[in-house]
PDB file of C-alpha atoms in Angstrom:
ATOM      1  CA  MET A   1     132.793  96.796 120.575  1.00 39.00           C
ATOM      2  CA  THR A   2     131.622  98.310 123.746  1.00 42.00           C
ATOM      3  CA  LYS A   3     128.384  97.252 125.205  1.00 56.00           C
ATOM      4  CA  THR A   4     125.940 100.277 126.272  1.00 61.00           C
ATOM      5  CA  ALA A   5     123.806  99.829 129.424  1.00 77.00           C
ATOM      6  CA  LEU A   6     120.149  99.352 129.010  1.00 79.00           C
ATOM      7  CA  ASP A   7     117.760 102.216 129.445  1.00 82.00           C
ATOM      8  CA  PRO A   8     115.672 101.011 132.104  1.00 79.00           C
ATOM      9  CA  ALA A   9     112.708 103.502 130.622  1.00 80.00           C
ATOM     10  CA  ALA A  10     112.624 102.118 126.891  1.00 86.00           C
ATOM     11  CA  PRO A  11     109.050 100.615 126.142  1.00 87.00           C
ATOM     12  CA  LEU A  12     110.527  96.980 125.266  1.00 89.00           C
ATOM     13  CA  VAL A  13     113.143  96.798 128.679  1.00 91.00           C
ATOM     14  CA  PHE A  14     111.907  95.408 131.852  1.00 91.00           C
ATOM     15  CA  ASP A  15     112.766  95.010 135.197  1.00 88.00           C
ATOM     16  CA  THR A  16     112.858  91.427 136.396  1.00 89.00           C
ATOM     17  CA  ALA A  17     113.944  91.626 140.057  1.00 86.00           C
ATOM     18  CA  GLU A  18     110.645  90.405 141.316  1.00 87.00           C
ATOM     19  CA  LEU A  19     111.271  87.114 139.215  1.00 84.00           C
ATOM     20  CA  ARG A  20     114.512  85.913 140.651  1.00 78.00           C
ATOM     21  CA  GLY A  21     112.496  82.819 142.157  1.00 75.00           C
ATOM     22  CA  ALA A  22     111.746  80.043 139.513  1.00 78.00           C
ATOM     23  CA  GLY A  23     108.118  79.614 138.680  1.00 81.00           C
ATOM     24  CA  THR A  24     107.247  83.704 138.928  1.00 88.00           C
ATOM     25  CA  THR A  25     105.814  85.054 136.399  1.00 91.00           C
ATOM     26  CA  MET A  26     104.917  88.462 135.304  1.00 91.00           C
ATOM     27  CA  HIS A  27     102.212  89.315 132.716  1.00 93.00           C
ATOM     28  CA  VAL A  28     102.889  92.046 129.911  1.00 91.00           C
ATOM     29  CA  ALA A  29     100.242  93.617 128.387  1.00 94.00           C
ATOM     30  CA  ARG A  30     100.700  96.895 126.351  1.00 93.00           C
ATOM     31  CA  GLU A  31     100.849  99.004 123.301  1.00 95.00           C
ATOM     32  CA  ILE A  32     103.890 100.892 122.471  1.00 95.00           C
ATOM     33  CA  PRO A  33     105.183 102.689 119.541  1.00 94.00           C
ATOM     34  CA  ALA A  34     108.350 100.851 117.613  1.00 93.00           C
ATOM     35  CA  PRO A  35     111.319 102.473 118.463  1.00 90.00           C
ATOM     36  CA  GLU A  36     112.581 101.986 114.732  1.00 91.00           C
ATOM     37  CA  ALA A  37     111.634 100.871 111.410  1.00 91.00           C
ATOM     38  CA  TYR A  38     111.550  96.774 111.725  1.00 92.00           C
ATOM     39  CA  GLY A  39     112.050  95.727 107.973  1.00 90.00           C
ATOM     40  CA  LEU A  40     113.632  97.593 104.708  1.00 84.00           C
ATOM     41  CA  GLU A  41     112.106 100.874 105.342  1.00 75.00           C
ATOM     42  CA  ALA A  42     111.848 102.200 101.315  1.00 75.00           C
ATOM     43  CA  VAL A  43     110.157  98.448 100.759  1.00 85.00           C
ATOM     44  CA  TYR A  44     108.298  96.476 103.502  1.00 92.00           C
ATOM     45  CA  ALA A  45     108.721  97.540 107.060  1.00 94.00           C
ATOM     46  CA  VAL A  46     106.907  98.138 110.691  1.00 95.00           C
ATOM     47  CA  PRO A  47     107.894 101.962 110.089  1.00 94.00           C
ATOM     48  CA  LYS A  48     109.327 103.426 113.681  1.00 93.00           C
ATOM     49  CA  GLY A  49     106.438 104.918 115.631  1.00 93.00           C
ATOM     50  CA  ALA A  50     103.629 102.037 114.642  1.00 94.00           C
ATOM     51  CA  VAL A  51     102.046 100.669 117.548  1.00 96.00           C
ATOM     52  CA  LEU A  52     103.376  97.362 118.937  1.00 96.00           C
ATOM     53  CA  ASP A  53     100.846  95.182 120.599  1.00 97.00           C
ATOM     54  CA  LEU A  54     102.436  93.087 123.790  1.00 96.00           C
ATOM     55  CA  ASP A  55     101.002  90.253 125.574  1.00 96.00           C
ATOM     56  CA  ILE A  56     103.990  88.453 126.937  1.00 95.00           C
ATOM     57  CA  HIS A  57     104.741  86.377 129.715  1.00 95.00           C
ATOM     58  CA  LEU A  58     108.341  86.625 131.928  1.00 94.00           C
ATOM     59  CA  THR A  59     108.717  83.982 133.759  1.00 93.00           C
ATOM     60  CA  GLY A  60     111.735  83.196 136.308  1.00 90.00           C
ATOM     61  CA  VAL A  61     113.259  79.827 135.633  1.00 88.00           C
ATOM     62  CA  SER A  62     116.375  78.577 137.269  1.00 83.00           C
ATOM     63  CA  GLU A  63     119.113  79.855 134.224  1.00 84.00           C
ATOM     64  CA  GLY A  64     117.397  83.368 133.857  1.00 86.00           C
ATOM     65  CA  VAL A  65     113.621  84.572 132.548  1.00 91.00           C
ATOM     66  CA  LEU A  66     111.937  82.801 129.836  1.00 92.00           C
ATOM     67  CA  ALA A  67     109.646  85.656 127.583  1.00 94.00           C
ATOM     68  CA  THR A  68     106.974  84.243 125.769  1.00 96.00           C
ATOM     69  CA  GLY A  69     104.076  85.441 124.112  1.00 96.00           C
ATOM     70  CA  GLN A  70     102.702  87.577 120.951  1.00 97.00           C
ATOM     71  CA  VAL A  71     103.107  90.730 119.059  1.00 97.00           C
ATOM     72  CA  GLU A  72     101.015  92.454 116.576  1.00 97.00           C
ATOM     73  CA  ALA A  73     102.148  95.208 114.298  1.00 97.00           C
ATOM     74  CA  VAL A  74     101.312  96.381 110.829  1.00 96.00           C
ATOM     75  CA  ALA A  75     103.454  96.309 108.254  1.00 95.00           C
ATOM     76  CA  GLU A  76     103.711  99.070 105.297  1.00 94.00           C
ATOM     77  CA  GLY A  77     105.425  98.902 101.986  1.00 93.00           C
ATOM     78  CA  GLU A  78     104.554  98.392  98.551  1.00 93.00           C
ATOM     79  CA  CYS A  79     104.022  95.824  96.097  1.00 92.00           C
ATOM     80  CA  ALA A  80     106.787  94.068  94.310  1.00 91.00           C
ATOM     81  CA  ARG A  81     105.181  93.830  91.286  1.00 89.00           C
ATOM     82  CA  CYS A  82     102.688  96.665  90.504  1.00 90.00           C
ATOM     83  CA  LEU A  83     104.103  99.245  93.413  1.00 90.00           C
ATOM     84  CA  ALA A  84     101.118  99.912  94.903  1.00 91.00           C
ATOM     85  CA  PRO A  85     100.655 100.313  98.535  1.00 94.00           C
ATOM     86  CA  VAL A  86     100.554  97.288 100.528  1.00 94.00           C
ATOM     87  CA  GLN A  87      99.364  97.103 104.521  1.00 94.00           C
ATOM     88  CA  ASP A  88      99.533  93.765 106.260  1.00 93.00           C
ATOM     89  CA  ALA A  89      98.864  92.650 110.049  1.00 95.00           C
ATOM     90  CA  LEU A  90     101.337  90.471 111.573  1.00 96.00           C
ATOM     91  CA  SER A  91     100.989  88.385 114.444  1.00 96.00           C
ATOM     92  CA  VAL A  92     104.157  86.753 116.009  1.00 96.00           C
ATOM     93  CA  GLN A  93     105.179  84.537 118.716  1.00 97.00           C
ATOM     94  CA  VAL A  94     108.033  85.359 120.777  1.00 96.00           C
ATOM     95  CA  GLN A  95     109.911  82.827 122.837  1.00 94.00           C
ATOM     96  CA  GLU A  96     113.164  83.956 124.192  1.00 93.00           C
ATOM     97  CA  LEU A  97     115.376  82.763 127.434  1.00 90.00           C
ATOM     98  CA  TYR A  98     117.376  85.738 128.830  1.00 89.00           C
ATOM     99  CA  ALA A  99     120.345  84.033 130.955  1.00 86.00           C
ATOM    100  CA  TYR A 100     121.415  85.443 134.445  1.00 83.00           C
ATOM    101  CA  GLU A 101     124.936  86.881 134.562  1.00 80.00           C
ATOM    102  CA  GLY A 102     127.162  83.828 136.023  1.00 74.00           C
ATOM    103  CA  SER A 103     124.519  81.266 135.262  1.00 71.00           C
ATOM    104  CA  VAL A 104     125.471  77.786 134.107  1.00 71.00           C
ATOM    105  CA  THR A 105     123.924  78.988 131.065  1.00 70.00           C
ATOM    106  CA  GLU A 106     126.162  81.819 130.218  1.00 65.00           C
ATOM    107  CA  ALA A 107     128.916  79.838 130.915  1.00 66.00           C
ATOM    108  CA  THR A 108     128.267  77.205 128.313  1.00 72.00           C
ATOM    109  CA  THR A 109     126.947  79.277 125.621  1.00 70.00           C
ATOM    110  CA  GLU A 110     129.047  81.836 123.432  1.00 70.00           C
ATOM    111  CA  ALA A 111     128.358  85.411 123.890  1.00 64.00           C
ATOM    112  CA  ASP A 112     125.831  85.357 120.671  1.00 68.00           C
ATOM    113  CA  GLU A 113     123.946  82.219 121.406  1.00 71.00           C
ATOM    114  CA  ILE A 114     121.605  83.310 124.017  1.00 78.00           C
ATOM    115  CA  MET A 115     120.307  86.814 125.195  1.00 84.00           C
ATOM    116  CA  ARG A 116     121.586  88.039 128.224  1.00 83.00           C
ATOM    117  CA  LEU A 117     119.705  89.833 131.299  1.00 84.00           C
ATOM    118  CA  GLU A 118     121.968  92.892 132.334  1.00 86.00           C
ATOM    119  CA  GLY A 119     121.447  92.976 136.150  1.00 86.00           C
ATOM    120  CA  ASP A 120     117.684  92.562 136.751  1.00 87.00           C
ATOM    121  CA  LEU A 121     117.003  94.017 132.930  1.00 91.00           C
ATOM    122  CA  LEU A 122     115.405  92.407 129.961  1.00 92.00           C
ATOM    123  CA  ASP A 123     115.741  93.595 126.456  1.00 92.00           C
ATOM    124  CA  LEU A 124     112.872  92.732 124.501  1.00 94.00           C
ATOM    125  CA  GLU A 125     113.447  94.562 121.543  1.00 93.00           C
ATOM    126  CA  PRO A 126     115.641  92.360 119.801  1.00 92.00           C
ATOM    127  CA  ALA A 127     113.460  89.212 119.968  1.00 94.00           C
ATOM    128  CA  VAL A 128     110.665  91.587 118.985  1.00 95.00           C
ATOM    129  CA  ARG A 129     112.287  93.078 115.893  1.00 94.00           C
ATOM    130  CA  ASP A 130     113.548  89.639 114.858  1.00 94.00           C
ATOM    131  CA  ALA A 131     110.350  87.659 115.010  1.00 95.00           C
ATOM    132  CA  LEU A 132     108.186  90.569 113.277  1.00 95.00           C
ATOM    133  CA  VAL A 133     111.097  90.721 110.395  1.00 94.00           C
ATOM    134  CA  LEU A 134     111.435  87.217 109.800  1.00 94.00           C
ATOM    135  CA  ALA A 135     107.695  86.536 109.455  1.00 94.00           C
ATOM    136  CA  MET A 136     107.675  89.131 107.013  1.00 93.00           C
ATOM    137  CA  PRO A 137     107.358  88.174 103.030  1.00 91.00           C
ATOM    138  CA  VAL A 138     110.406  88.836 101.127  1.00 88.00           C
ATOM    139  CA  THR A 139     108.498  89.644  97.932  1.00 90.00           C
ATOM    140  CA  PRO A 140     105.569  91.651  99.607  1.00 92.00           C
ATOM    141  CA  LEU A 141     102.191  91.654  97.248  1.00 92.00           C
ATOM    142  CA  CYS A 142      99.298  93.550  97.151  1.00 92.00           C
ATOM    143  CA  ARG A 143      97.309  90.103  96.292  1.00 91.00           C
ATOM    144  CA  PRO A 144      99.035  86.790  94.941  1.00 92.00           C
ATOM    145  CA  ASP A 145      97.288  87.306  91.355  1.00 92.00           C
ATOM    146  CA  CYS A 146      98.932  90.687  91.407  1.00 90.00           C
ATOM    147  CA  PRO A 147     100.107  91.320  87.165  1.00 90.00           C
ATOM    148  CA  GLY A 148     102.139  93.566  87.736  1.00 88.00           C
ATOM    149  CA  LEU A 149     103.035  96.243  85.562  1.00 84.00           C
ATOM    150  CA  CYS A 150     103.305  96.449  81.760  1.00 86.00           C
ATOM    151  CA  ALA A 151     106.879  96.087  80.948  1.00 81.00           C
ATOM    152  CA  GLU A 152     107.049  98.744  77.842  1.00 81.00           C
ATOM    153  CA  CYS A 153     105.007 101.677  79.737  1.00 82.00           C
ATOM    154  CA  GLY A 154     104.974 100.982  83.314  1.00 80.00           C
ATOM    155  CA  VAL A 155     101.477 101.202  83.853  1.00 81.00           C
ATOM    156  CA  PRO A 156      99.794  98.646  86.021  1.00 79.00           C
ATOM    157  CA  TRP A 157      98.061  95.815  84.370  1.00 83.00           C
ATOM    158  CA  ASP A 158      94.875  96.085  86.295  1.00 81.00           C
ATOM    159  CA  GLU A 159      94.583  99.690  84.860  1.00 80.00           C
ATOM    160  CA  LEU A 160      94.354  98.735  81.002  1.00 80.00           C
ATOM    161  CA  PRO A 161      92.366  97.390  79.020  1.00 80.00           C
ATOM    162  CA  ASP A 162      92.129  93.639  78.065  1.00 83.00           C
ATOM    163  CA  ASP A 163      93.311  94.269  74.634  1.00 84.00           C
ATOM    164  CA  HIS A 164      96.280  96.652  75.208  1.00 83.00           C
ATOM    165  CA  VAL A 165      99.678  95.978  73.507  1.00 83.00           C
ATOM    166  CA  HIS A 166     102.604  97.435  72.241  1.00 78.00           C
ATOM    167  CA  GLU A 167     103.804  97.029  68.530  1.00 77.00           C
ATOM    168  CA  THR A 168     107.441  96.471  68.197  1.00 76.00           C
ATOM    169  CA  VAL A 169     109.470  95.990  65.321  1.00 71.00           C
ATOM    170  CA  ASP A 170     112.515  93.512  65.675  1.00 76.00           C
ATOM    171  CA  PRO A 171     115.593  95.689  64.759  1.00 78.00           C
ATOM    172  CA  ARG A 172     116.241  93.028  62.196  1.00 81.00           C
ATOM    173  CA  TRP A 173     113.143  93.284  60.382  1.00 76.00           C
ATOM    174  CA  ALA A 174     113.028  97.752  60.830  1.00 74.00           C
ATOM    175  CA  GLY A 175     114.412  98.024  56.915  1.00 78.00           C
ATOM    176  CA  LEU A 176     111.320  96.100  55.667  1.00 79.00           C
ATOM    177  CA  GLU A 177     108.910  97.458  57.704  1.00 74.00           C
ATOM    178  CA  LYS A 178     110.014 100.588  56.027  1.00 76.00           C
ATOM    179  CA  LEU A 179     109.812  99.193  52.830  1.00 81.00           C
ATOM    180  CA  ARG A 180     106.269  97.684  53.812  1.00 77.00           C
ATOM    181  CA  LEU A 181     105.285 101.145  54.712  1.00 75.00           C
ATOM    182  CA  ALA A 182     106.519 102.826  51.788  1.00 77.00           C
ATOM    183  CA  ASP A 183     104.704 100.307  49.727  1.00 74.00           C
ATOM    184  CA  ASN A 184     101.090 100.843  51.652  1.00 73.00           C
ATOM    185  CA  ASP A 185     101.442 104.626  51.213  1.00 68.00           C
ATOM    186  CA  GLY A 186     101.894 104.083  47.290  1.00 61.00           C
ATOM    187  CA  GLU A 187      98.848 101.898  46.896  1.00 57.00           C
ATOM    188  CA  SER A 188      96.951 104.274  48.857  1.00 44.00           C
ATOM    189  CA  LYS A 189      97.196 107.529  46.269  1.00 43.00           C
TER     190      LYS A 189
END
């Protein structure tokens, strides 16, 4: 798998050249559009272009740069029970160490165990995406007590009267039901 170079103009890529000394910090507070949809677009996701509100501190440490802070976004989708539109505000914490190239951390960890700086560039996008997706509910609901849809007609239970029922006849009794109906027709005449 070939690795592509980071685009320094990408909204979640930061130049950390000024953080080479341990203890130096940089504060990033900005709103940016989501570069892609985070989640399952057809079900529940932060849509591409939705506002990501970042409040991140980048701190130079001996092994690299530590990114900590908060990200807020709005996820949209549909209720898993009644299919009504759902919109939730997500607020997640991000904490990720980005190792310098050639650092002890790089030498002692596997390639996929820790994030890496590319030169002085730090890509916060994978950490933001992972934090947002992990904060999303497995089954989004419009409300915790959503009754869902009627299994027979597919109409949301909230839109149906309290006495809503469907007459169903067990196929094993269908022949007797025809006799009962025929007998009732004979009595009414």
